[in-house]
């Protein structure tokens, strides 16, 4: 009544991994690769202003019931969990759970609700009861909503910037879409069954998370090469990969020489003692898929091998195409 809500309001998470305030999309110390894409949560606060709301006599409560409550996959080290790369997982996350102060919240749902209270305060909407977490009651009135970018855009965020949170949330979304269970286990089971149905050799392959941060994961060159061969450089996954020399991507400082810059498409993988690169090289109508997985000492000295890969790719396209050498139809 008169712009005052008597009771709580709920921010219901839909699994968007790039829901952010505008400041979070800007480069900052300790955040070497800010998001390439964001869903602007400011627009949700603006919707409440447009609805004429001036005060909430209650709390802002985050609802992350779309997924389960597992914040970190098993196998993540304490070091990873404390790092900017290992942010906690949930169905409602704003700014990867980071505050403008640079601190990171341990509960993404509470952090999201806290951020939304701040956005309302900036617009003159006072919230008397602070923030928290709860499940919205069925049939509650909708005051405003925002929609994420298409999945192809989110794939580009995940692949080009190697965004771990996006990959973990997408695994849970896959589980929910196929089995109605928004869990890591459900999503990984769906993934394993699907790639096996594609004919991907599963010997030596084990999935334990979506990001690859767990050392319990196992992958082989044969498995990755089969997946790449099934797709192409132009499909949503191929087009979502980082590009050699692309600002803001994991390949911003790699493959910058002529013929490779702006052409090589790849997904990197990095842990202590592990370095990988998989992707495509398209030139002169030819498409080459490549996979490198390095372990141990070779991972630490990966650059010469990457340089050798670049030289090999360039050499592979200097000769005539197979069609040019084929007999003529006459």
mmCIF file of C-alpha atoms in Angstrom:
data_model
loop_
_atom_site.group_PDB
_atom_site.id
_atom_site.type_symbol
_atom_site.label_atom_id
_atom_site.label_comp_id
_atom_site.label_asym_id
_atom_site.label_seq_id
_atom_site.Cartn_x
_atom_site.Cartn_y
_atom_site.Cartn_z
ATOM 1 C CA UNK A 1 0.000 0.000 0.000
ATOM 2 C CA UNK A 2 1.369 3.438 -0.974
ATOM 3 C CA UNK A 3 4.573 1.803 -2.191
ATOM 4 C CA UNK A 4 5.237 -0.025 1.086
ATOM 5 C CA UNK A 5 5.563 -3.806 1.174
ATOM 6 C CA UNK A 6 4.538 -5.277 4.497
ATOM 7 C CA UNK A 7 6.611 -8.415 4.646
ATOM 8 C CA UNK A 8 9.594 -9.979 2.938
ATOM 9 C CA UNK A 9 10.586 -9.918 -0.702
ATOM 10 C CA UNK A 10 12.398 -12.840 -2.348
ATOM 11 C CA UNK A 11 15.128 -12.802 -4.971
ATOM 12 C CA UNK A 12 14.688 -16.162 -6.699
ATOM 13 C CA UNK A 13 17.758 -17.544 -8.454
ATOM 14 C CA UNK A 14 17.363 -19.074 -11.887
ATOM 15 C CA UNK A 15 20.904 -20.386 -12.239
ATOM 16 C CA UNK A 16 22.362 -17.410 -14.139
ATOM 17 C CA UNK A 17 26.142 -17.548 -13.547
ATOM 18 C CA UNK A 18 26.893 -13.986 -14.730
ATOM 19 C CA UNK A 19 24.323 -12.034 -12.695
ATOM 20 C CA UNK A 20 26.335 -8.957 -11.738
ATOM 21 C CA UNK A 21 26.374 -5.356 -10.677
ATOM 22 C CA UNK A 22 27.938 -2.978 -13.184
ATOM 23 C CA UNK A 23 31.147 -2.425 -11.232
ATOM 24 C CA UNK A 24 31.936 -6.138 -11.346
ATOM 25 C CA UNK A 25 32.365 -6.108 -15.126
ATOM 26 C CA UNK A 26 35.302 -3.689 -14.802
ATOM 27 C CA UNK A 27 38.924 -4.880 -14.418
ATOM 28 C CA UNK A 28 40.247 -4.712 -10.865
ATOM 29 C CA UNK A 29 43.265 -5.850 -8.885
ATOM 30 C CA UNK A 30 43.025 -9.562 -8.185
ATOM 31 C CA UNK A 31 40.432 -10.067 -10.944
ATOM 32 C CA UNK A 32 42.553 -10.543 -14.043
ATOM 33 C CA UNK A 33 39.662 -11.575 -16.269
ATOM 34 C CA UNK A 34 36.387 -9.789 -15.452
ATOM 35 C CA UNK A 35 33.263 -11.211 -17.084
ATOM 36 C CA UNK A 36 32.966 -10.807 -20.839
ATOM 37 C CA UNK A 37 29.191 -10.983 -20.448
ATOM 38 C CA UNK A 38 26.939 -9.977 -17.564
ATOM 39 C CA UNK A 39 23.250 -10.011 -16.739
ATOM 40 C CA UNK A 40 22.722 -6.594 -15.183
ATOM 41 C CA UNK A 41 21.068 -7.090 -11.781
ATOM 42 C CA UNK A 42 20.571 -3.325 -11.566
ATOM 43 C CA UNK A 43 17.641 -3.838 -13.939
ATOM 44 C CA UNK A 44 15.884 -5.966 -11.339
ATOM 45 C CA UNK A 45 16.222 -3.204 -8.741
ATOM 46 C CA UNK A 46 14.959 -0.713 -11.335
ATOM 47 C CA UNK A 47 11.867 -2.891 -11.810
ATOM 48 C CA UNK A 48 10.964 -2.404 -8.151
ATOM 49 C CA UNK A 49 11.323 1.343 -8.560
ATOM 50 C CA UNK A 50 9.072 1.191 -11.616
ATOM 51 C CA UNK A 51 6.527 -0.743 -9.567
ATOM 52 C CA UNK A 52 6.371 2.202 -7.178
ATOM 53 C CA UNK A 53 7.942 0.472 -4.194
ATOM 54 C CA UNK A 54 9.508 2.861 -1.687
ATOM 55 C CA UNK A 55 9.974 0.715 1.414
ATOM 56 C CA UNK A 56 10.106 -2.926 2.479
ATOM 57 C CA UNK A 57 8.913 -3.573 6.032
ATOM 58 C CA UNK A 58 10.645 -6.912 6.051
ATOM 59 C CA UNK A 59 13.765 -8.555 4.640
ATOM 60 C CA UNK A 60 15.283 -9.307 1.261
ATOM 61 C CA UNK A 61 15.611 -13.101 1.162
ATOM 62 C CA UNK A 62 17.592 -15.031 -1.439
ATOM 63 C CA UNK A 63 15.997 -18.210 -2.790
ATOM 64 C CA UNK A 64 18.477 -20.708 -4.287
ATOM 65 C CA UNK A 65 16.188 -23.737 -4.178
ATOM 66 C CA UNK A 66 16.651 -24.412 -7.901
ATOM 67 C CA UNK A 67 19.840 -26.352 -7.029
ATOM 68 C CA UNK A 68 21.038 -28.297 -4.021
ATOM 69 C CA UNK A 69 23.110 -26.812 -1.198
ATOM 70 C CA UNK A 70 26.500 -28.280 -2.136
ATOM 71 C CA UNK A 71 28.771 -25.232 -2.305
ATOM 72 C CA UNK A 72 32.039 -26.919 -3.304
ATOM 73 C CA UNK A 73 32.581 -30.143 -5.261
ATOM 74 C CA UNK A 74 34.648 -32.814 -3.527
ATOM 75 C CA UNK A 75 38.298 -32.797 -4.476
ATOM 76 C CA UNK A 76 38.708 -29.025 -4.323
ATOM 77 C CA UNK A 77 41.691 -28.215 -2.120
ATOM 78 C CA UNK A 78 41.439 -25.670 0.673
ATOM 79 C CA UNK A 79 43.714 -23.427 -1.388
ATOM 80 C CA UNK A 80 41.306 -23.501 -4.324
ATOM 81 C CA UNK A 81 38.300 -22.888 -2.071
ATOM 82 C CA UNK A 82 39.984 -19.756 -0.722
ATOM 83 C CA UNK A 83 41.059 -18.491 -4.138
ATOM 84 C CA UNK A 84 39.091 -16.271 -6.551
ATOM 85 C CA UNK A 85 38.918 -19.264 -8.905
ATOM 86 C CA UNK A 86 37.041 -21.469 -6.424
ATOM 87 C CA UNK A 87 33.922 -19.464 -5.631
ATOM 88 C CA UNK A 88 31.011 -21.245 -3.873
ATOM 89 C CA UNK A 89 28.229 -22.618 -6.068
ATOM 90 C CA UNK A 90 24.507 -21.901 -5.831
ATOM 91 C CA UNK A 91 21.456 -21.139 -7.952
ATOM 92 C CA UNK A 92 21.556 -17.466 -6.899
ATOM 93 C CA UNK A 93 24.935 -15.766 -7.254
ATOM 94 C CA UNK A 94 25.649 -12.063 -7.786
ATOM 95 C CA UNK A 95 29.187 -10.836 -8.567
ATOM 96 C CA UNK A 96 30.558 -14.361 -8.009
ATOM 97 C CA UNK A 97 29.751 -13.670 -4.307
ATOM 98 C CA UNK A 98 32.252 -10.788 -4.181
ATOM 99 C CA UNK A 99 31.462 -7.517 -2.437
ATOM 100 C CA UNK A 100 32.596 -4.127 -3.696
ATOM 101 C CA UNK A 101 35.152 -4.136 -0.861
ATOM 102 C CA UNK A 102 36.870 -7.088 -2.520
ATOM 103 C CA UNK A 103 35.841 -9.561 0.185
ATOM 104 C CA UNK A 104 34.052 -12.746 -0.829
ATOM 105 C CA UNK A 105 31.067 -14.179 0.976
ATOM 106 C CA UNK A 106 30.982 -17.846 1.941
ATOM 107 C CA UNK A 107 27.233 -18.186 1.322
ATOM 108 C CA UNK A 108 26.376 -17.047 -2.227
ATOM 109 C CA UNK A 109 22.668 -16.699 -1.458
ATOM 110 C CA UNK A 110 23.216 -14.405 1.518
ATOM 111 C CA UNK A 111 25.798 -12.431 -0.462
ATOM 112 C CA UNK A 112 23.343 -11.988 -3.324
ATOM 113 C CA UNK A 113 20.561 -10.805 -0.998
ATOM 114 C CA UNK A 114 22.992 -8.405 0.674
ATOM 115 C CA UNK A 115 24.008 -6.977 -2.698
ATOM 116 C CA UNK A 116 20.364 -6.495 -3.646
ATOM 117 C CA UNK A 117 19.636 -4.622 -0.414
ATOM 118 C CA UNK A 118 22.461 -2.273 -1.388
ATOM 119 C CA UNK A 119 21.002 -1.738 -4.861
ATOM 120 C CA UNK A 120 17.619 -0.881 -3.350
ATOM 121 C CA UNK A 121 19.239 1.540 -0.900
ATOM 122 C CA UNK A 122 20.936 3.322 -3.804
ATOM 123 C CA UNK A 123 17.460 3.876 -5.229
ATOM 124 C CA UNK A 124 15.999 5.159 -2.002
ATOM 125 C CA UNK A 125 14.140 1.956 -1.125
ATOM 126 C CA UNK A 126 14.648 1.199 2.565
ATOM 127 C CA UNK A 127 14.641 -2.413 3.771
ATOM 128 C CA UNK A 128 13.911 -2.634 7.487
ATOM 129 C CA UNK A 129 14.820 -6.291 8.042
ATOM 130 C CA UNK A 130 18.153 -6.679 6.298
ATOM 131 C CA UNK A 131 18.928 -9.789 4.243
ATOM 132 C CA UNK A 132 18.895 -13.577 4.508
ATOM 133 C CA UNK A 133 17.945 -16.800 2.740
ATOM 134 C CA UNK A 134 14.613 -18.632 2.415
ATOM 135 C CA UNK A 135 12.425 -20.352 -0.163
ATOM 136 C CA UNK A 136 9.740 -18.158 -1.686
ATOM 137 C CA UNK A 137 6.182 -19.301 -0.994
ATOM 138 C CA UNK A 138 4.278 -20.828 -3.896
ATOM 139 C CA UNK A 139 2.125 -18.350 -5.767
ATOM 140 C CA UNK A 140 3.942 -15.252 -4.530
ATOM 141 C CA UNK A 141 3.393 -12.156 -6.664
ATOM 142 C CA UNK A 142 6.189 -11.294 -9.119
ATOM 143 C CA UNK A 143 7.432 -7.719 -8.761
ATOM 144 C CA UNK A 144 10.046 -7.917 -11.511
ATOM 145 C CA UNK A 145 12.272 -10.315 -13.426
ATOM 146 C CA UNK A 146 15.294 -10.382 -15.693
ATOM 147 C CA UNK A 147 16.394 -13.012 -18.213
ATOM 148 C CA UNK A 148 19.864 -14.408 -18.754
ATOM 149 C CA UNK A 149 21.765 -14.327 -22.018
ATOM 150 C CA UNK A 150 21.335 -17.333 -24.363
ATOM 151 C CA UNK A 151 23.218 -20.518 -23.512
ATOM 152 C CA UNK A 152 25.644 -19.902 -26.394
ATOM 153 C CA UNK A 153 26.706 -16.641 -24.727
ATOM 154 C CA UNK A 154 27.159 -18.358 -21.370
ATOM 155 C CA UNK A 155 29.275 -21.026 -23.088
ATOM 156 C CA UNK A 156 31.542 -18.280 -24.389
ATOM 157 C CA UNK A 157 31.899 -16.921 -20.842
ATOM 158 C CA UNK A 158 32.739 -20.376 -19.535
ATOM 159 C CA UNK A 159 35.199 -21.318 -22.265
ATOM 160 C CA UNK A 160 36.915 -18.060 -23.211
ATOM 161 C CA UNK A 161 37.582 -16.862 -19.660
ATOM 162 C CA UNK A 162 37.754 -20.371 -18.128
ATOM 163 C CA UNK A 163 35.012 -19.398 -15.699
ATOM 164 C CA UNK A 164 34.781 -22.163 -13.124
ATOM 165 C CA UNK A 165 31.543 -21.020 -11.490
ATOM 166 C CA UNK A 166 29.738 -20.977 -14.826
ATOM 167 C CA UNK A 167 30.813 -24.550 -15.529
ATOM 168 C CA UNK A 168 29.704 -25.785 -12.102
ATOM 169 C CA UNK A 169 26.311 -24.085 -12.385
ATOM 170 C CA UNK A 170 25.755 -25.433 -15.895
ATOM 171 C CA UNK A 171 26.412 -28.980 -14.653
ATOM 172 C CA UNK A 172 23.659 -28.569 -12.059
ATOM 173 C CA UNK A 173 21.361 -27.025 -14.665
ATOM 174 C CA UNK A 174 21.944 -30.018 -16.952
ATOM 175 C CA UNK A 175 20.964 -32.298 -14.073
ATOM 176 C CA UNK A 176 17.828 -30.298 -13.417
ATOM 177 C CA UNK A 177 16.830 -30.122 -17.088
ATOM 178 C CA UNK A 178 17.159 -33.862 -17.692
ATOM 179 C CA UNK A 179 16.421 -35.490 -14.315
ATOM 180 C CA UNK A 180 14.683 -32.648 -12.393
ATOM 181 C CA UNK A 181 17.556 -32.786 -9.887
ATOM 182 C CA UNK A 182 19.717 -29.674 -9.693
ATOM 183 C CA UNK A 183 22.760 -31.511 -8.401
ATOM 184 C CA UNK A 184 26.336 -32.000 -9.509
ATOM 185 C CA UNK A 185 25.964 -35.792 -9.410
ATOM 186 C CA UNK A 186 22.871 -35.745 -11.634
ATOM 187 C CA UNK A 187 24.470 -33.426 -14.160
ATOM 188 C CA UNK A 188 27.695 -35.412 -14.367
ATOM 189 C CA UNK A 189 25.761 -38.657 -14.831
ATOM 190 C CA UNK A 190 23.845 -37.135 -17.737
ATOM 191 C CA UNK A 191 27.103 -35.891 -19.269
ATOM 192 C CA UNK A 192 28.846 -39.264 -18.925
ATOM 193 C CA UNK A 193 25.923 -41.096 -20.521
ATOM 194 C CA UNK A 194 25.722 -38.606 -23.381
ATOM 195 C CA UNK A 195 29.392 -38.639 -24.356
ATOM 196 C CA UNK A 196 29.453 -42.448 -24.115
ATOM 197 C CA UNK A 197 26.492 -42.533 -26.515
ATOM 198 C CA UNK A 198 28.514 -40.339 -28.872
ATOM 199 C CA UNK A 199 31.181 -43.013 -29.002
ATOM 200 C CA UNK A 200 33.697 -41.145 -26.876
ATOM 201 C CA UNK A 201 36.248 -43.637 -25.473
ATOM 202 C CA UNK A 202 35.675 -43.582 -21.712
ATOM 203 C CA UNK A 203 38.711 -45.627 -20.616
ATOM 204 C CA UNK A 204 40.729 -43.376 -18.316
ATOM 205 C CA UNK A 205 37.934 -40.789 -18.099
ATOM 206 C CA UNK A 206 36.309 -39.697 -14.812
ATOM 207 C CA UNK A 207 34.077 -36.691 -14.134
ATOM 208 C CA UNK A 208 33.889 -35.344 -10.573
ATOM 209 C CA UNK A 209 33.118 -31.656 -11.206
ATOM 210 C CA UNK A 210 32.351 -29.305 -14.065
ATOM 211 C CA UNK A 211 35.381 -27.037 -13.889
ATOM 212 C CA UNK A 212 38.243 -29.509 -13.681
ATOM 213 C CA UNK A 213 39.562 -28.002 -10.449
ATOM 214 C CA UNK A 214 39.374 -31.361 -8.700
ATOM 215 C CA UNK A 215 42.366 -33.627 -9.199
ATOM 216 C CA UNK A 216 39.974 -36.584 -9.121
ATOM 217 C CA UNK A 217 38.962 -35.745 -12.702
ATOM 218 C CA UNK A 218 40.619 -37.711 -15.488
ATOM 219 C CA UNK A 219 40.636 -36.977 -19.222
ATOM 220 C CA UNK A 220 42.470 -38.379 -22.208
ATOM 221 C CA UNK A 221 43.524 -36.871 -25.512
ATOM 222 C CA UNK A 222 41.427 -39.521 -27.286
ATOM 223 C CA UNK A 223 38.263 -38.498 -25.425
ATOM 224 C CA UNK A 224 38.722 -34.787 -26.090
ATOM 225 C CA UNK A 225 39.652 -35.368 -29.729
ATOM 226 C CA UNK A 226 36.495 -37.416 -30.277
ATOM 227 C CA UNK A 227 34.332 -34.661 -28.775
ATOM 228 C CA UNK A 228 36.027 -32.029 -30.964
ATOM 229 C CA UNK A 229 35.607 -34.188 -34.078
ATOM 230 C CA UNK A 230 31.896 -34.502 -33.382
ATOM 231 C CA UNK A 231 31.569 -30.708 -33.323
ATOM 232 C CA UNK A 232 33.155 -27.922 -35.321
ATOM 233 C CA UNK A 233 34.866 -24.586 -34.930
ATOM 234 C CA UNK A 234 31.650 -22.838 -35.950
ATOM 235 C CA UNK A 235 29.157 -24.523 -33.621
ATOM 236 C CA UNK A 236 28.225 -22.884 -30.270
ATOM 237 C CA UNK A 237 31.002 -24.679 -28.386
ATOM 238 C CA UNK A 238 33.663 -24.050 -31.020
ATOM 239 C CA UNK A 239 32.641 -20.425 -31.448
ATOM 240 C CA UNK A 240 32.687 -19.993 -27.675
ATOM 241 C CA UNK A 241 36.349 -20.913 -27.293
ATOM 242 C CA UNK A 242 39.078 -18.389 -26.521
ATOM 243 C CA UNK A 243 40.824 -16.967 -29.594
ATOM 244 C CA UNK A 244 44.557 -16.418 -29.949
ATOM 245 C CA UNK A 245 45.410 -12.873 -28.830
ATOM 246 C CA UNK A 246 41.838 -12.119 -27.705
ATOM 247 C CA UNK A 247 41.728 -9.504 -24.931
ATOM 248 C CA UNK A 248 40.120 -10.755 -21.748
ATOM 249 C CA UNK A 249 40.448 -14.410 -22.704
ATOM 250 C CA UNK A 250 42.794 -17.140 -21.510
ATOM 251 C CA UNK A 251 44.678 -16.858 -24.835
ATOM 252 C CA UNK A 252 45.203 -13.079 -24.679
ATOM 253 C CA UNK A 253 48.989 -13.554 -24.501
ATOM 254 C CA UNK A 254 49.247 -16.640 -26.704
ATOM 255 C CA UNK A 255 49.377 -17.366 -30.452
ATOM 256 C CA UNK A 256 49.904 -13.711 -31.319
ATOM 257 C CA UNK A 257 51.948 -14.309 -34.458
ATOM 258 C CA UNK A 258 50.586 -13.767 -37.952
ATOM 259 C CA UNK A 259 48.430 -16.633 -39.126
ATOM 260 C CA UNK A 260 47.584 -17.702 -35.579
ATOM 261 C CA UNK A 261 46.327 -14.520 -33.925
ATOM 262 C CA UNK A 262 42.587 -14.286 -34.267
ATOM 263 C CA UNK A 263 42.507 -17.783 -35.771
ATOM 264 C CA UNK A 264 43.434 -20.393 -33.149
ATOM 265 C CA UNK A 265 40.432 -21.308 -31.001
ATOM 266 C CA UNK A 266 41.098 -23.138 -27.758
ATOM 267 C CA UNK A 267 40.190 -24.027 -24.191
ATOM 268 C CA UNK A 268 42.991 -24.007 -21.673
ATOM 269 C CA UNK A 269 43.276 -26.048 -18.499
ATOM 270 C CA UNK A 270 45.703 -25.206 -15.717
ATOM 271 C CA UNK A 271 46.554 -26.746 -12.357
ATOM 272 C CA UNK A 272 49.916 -27.111 -10.655
ATOM 273 C CA UNK A 273 51.641 -29.811 -12.692
ATOM 274 C CA UNK A 274 48.884 -29.886 -15.336
ATOM 275 C CA UNK A 275 48.475 -27.855 -18.533
ATOM 276 C CA UNK A 276 46.138 -28.570 -21.417
ATOM 277 C CA UNK A 277 44.906 -26.962 -24.605
ATOM 278 C CA UNK A 278 42.201 -28.240 -26.938
ATOM 279 C CA UNK A 279 40.518 -26.578 -29.873
ATOM 280 C CA UNK A 280 40.457 -25.811 -33.566
ATOM 281 C CA UNK A 281 42.578 -24.146 -36.221
ATOM 282 C CA UNK A 282 40.750 -23.095 -39.399
ATOM 283 C CA UNK A 283 42.672 -21.871 -42.429
ATOM 284 C CA UNK A 284 42.070 -21.993 -46.140
ATOM 285 C CA UNK A 285 38.928 -24.042 -45.787
ATOM 286 C CA UNK A 286 40.664 -26.679 -43.667
ATOM 287 C CA UNK A 287 39.738 -27.324 -40.033
ATOM 288 C CA UNK A 288 42.243 -28.982 -37.727
ATOM 289 C CA UNK A 289 41.304 -30.162 -34.222
ATOM 290 C CA UNK A 290 44.120 -30.456 -31.695
ATOM 291 C CA UNK A 291 44.565 -31.670 -28.114
ATOM 292 C CA UNK A 292 47.530 -31.281 -25.764
ATOM 293 C CA UNK A 293 47.550 -32.583 -22.195
ATOM 294 C CA UNK A 294 50.778 -32.069 -20.253
ATOM 295 C CA UNK A 295 51.532 -33.467 -16.805
ATOM 296 C CA UNK A 296 54.452 -33.037 -14.422
ATOM 297 C CA UNK A 297 57.549 -31.131 -15.523
ATOM 298 C CA UNK A 298 56.281 -30.703 -19.087
ATOM 299 C CA UNK A 299 53.298 -28.739 -17.768
ATOM 300 C CA UNK A 300 55.559 -26.183 -16.110
ATOM 301 C CA UNK A 301 57.510 -25.677 -19.353
ATOM 302 C CA UNK A 302 54.506 -25.735 -21.671
ATOM 303 C CA UNK A 303 55.356 -22.638 -23.717
ATOM 304 C CA UNK A 304 57.885 -24.243 -26.104
ATOM 305 C CA UNK A 305 55.377 -27.024 -26.796
ATOM 306 C CA UNK A 306 52.633 -24.503 -27.466
ATOM 307 C CA UNK A 307 54.994 -22.652 -29.806
ATOM 308 C CA UNK A 308 55.725 -25.935 -31.563
ATOM 309 C CA UNK A 309 51.991 -26.559 -31.899
ATOM 310 C CA UNK A 310 51.555 -23.132 -33.506
ATOM 311 C CA UNK A 311 54.364 -23.789 -35.976
ATOM 312 C CA UNK A 312 52.933 -27.207 -36.826
ATOM 313 C CA UNK A 313 49.469 -25.766 -37.426
ATOM 314 C CA UNK A 314 50.888 -23.092 -39.738
ATOM 315 C CA UNK A 315 52.945 -25.665 -41.616
ATOM 316 C CA UNK A 316 49.912 -27.889 -42.073
ATOM 317 C CA UNK A 317 48.147 -25.161 -44.046
ATOM 318 C CA UNK A 318 50.999 -24.081 -46.330
ATOM 319 C CA UNK A 319 50.597 -26.993 -48.736
ATOM 320 C CA UNK A 320 47.802 -27.388 -51.289
ATOM 321 C CA UNK A 321 44.455 -28.674 -50.117
ATOM 322 C CA UNK A 322 43.610 -32.309 -50.772
ATOM 323 C CA UNK A 323 40.871 -31.277 -53.212
ATOM 324 C CA UNK A 324 43.438 -29.440 -55.331
ATOM 325 C CA UNK A 325 45.508 -32.637 -55.673
ATOM 326 C CA UNK A 326 42.567 -34.884 -56.518
ATOM 327 C CA UNK A 327 42.008 -36.022 -60.125
ATOM 328 C CA UNK A 328 39.756 -33.751 -62.150
ATOM 329 C CA UNK A 329 36.243 -34.877 -62.937
ATOM 330 C CA UNK A 330 36.877 -34.693 -66.705
#
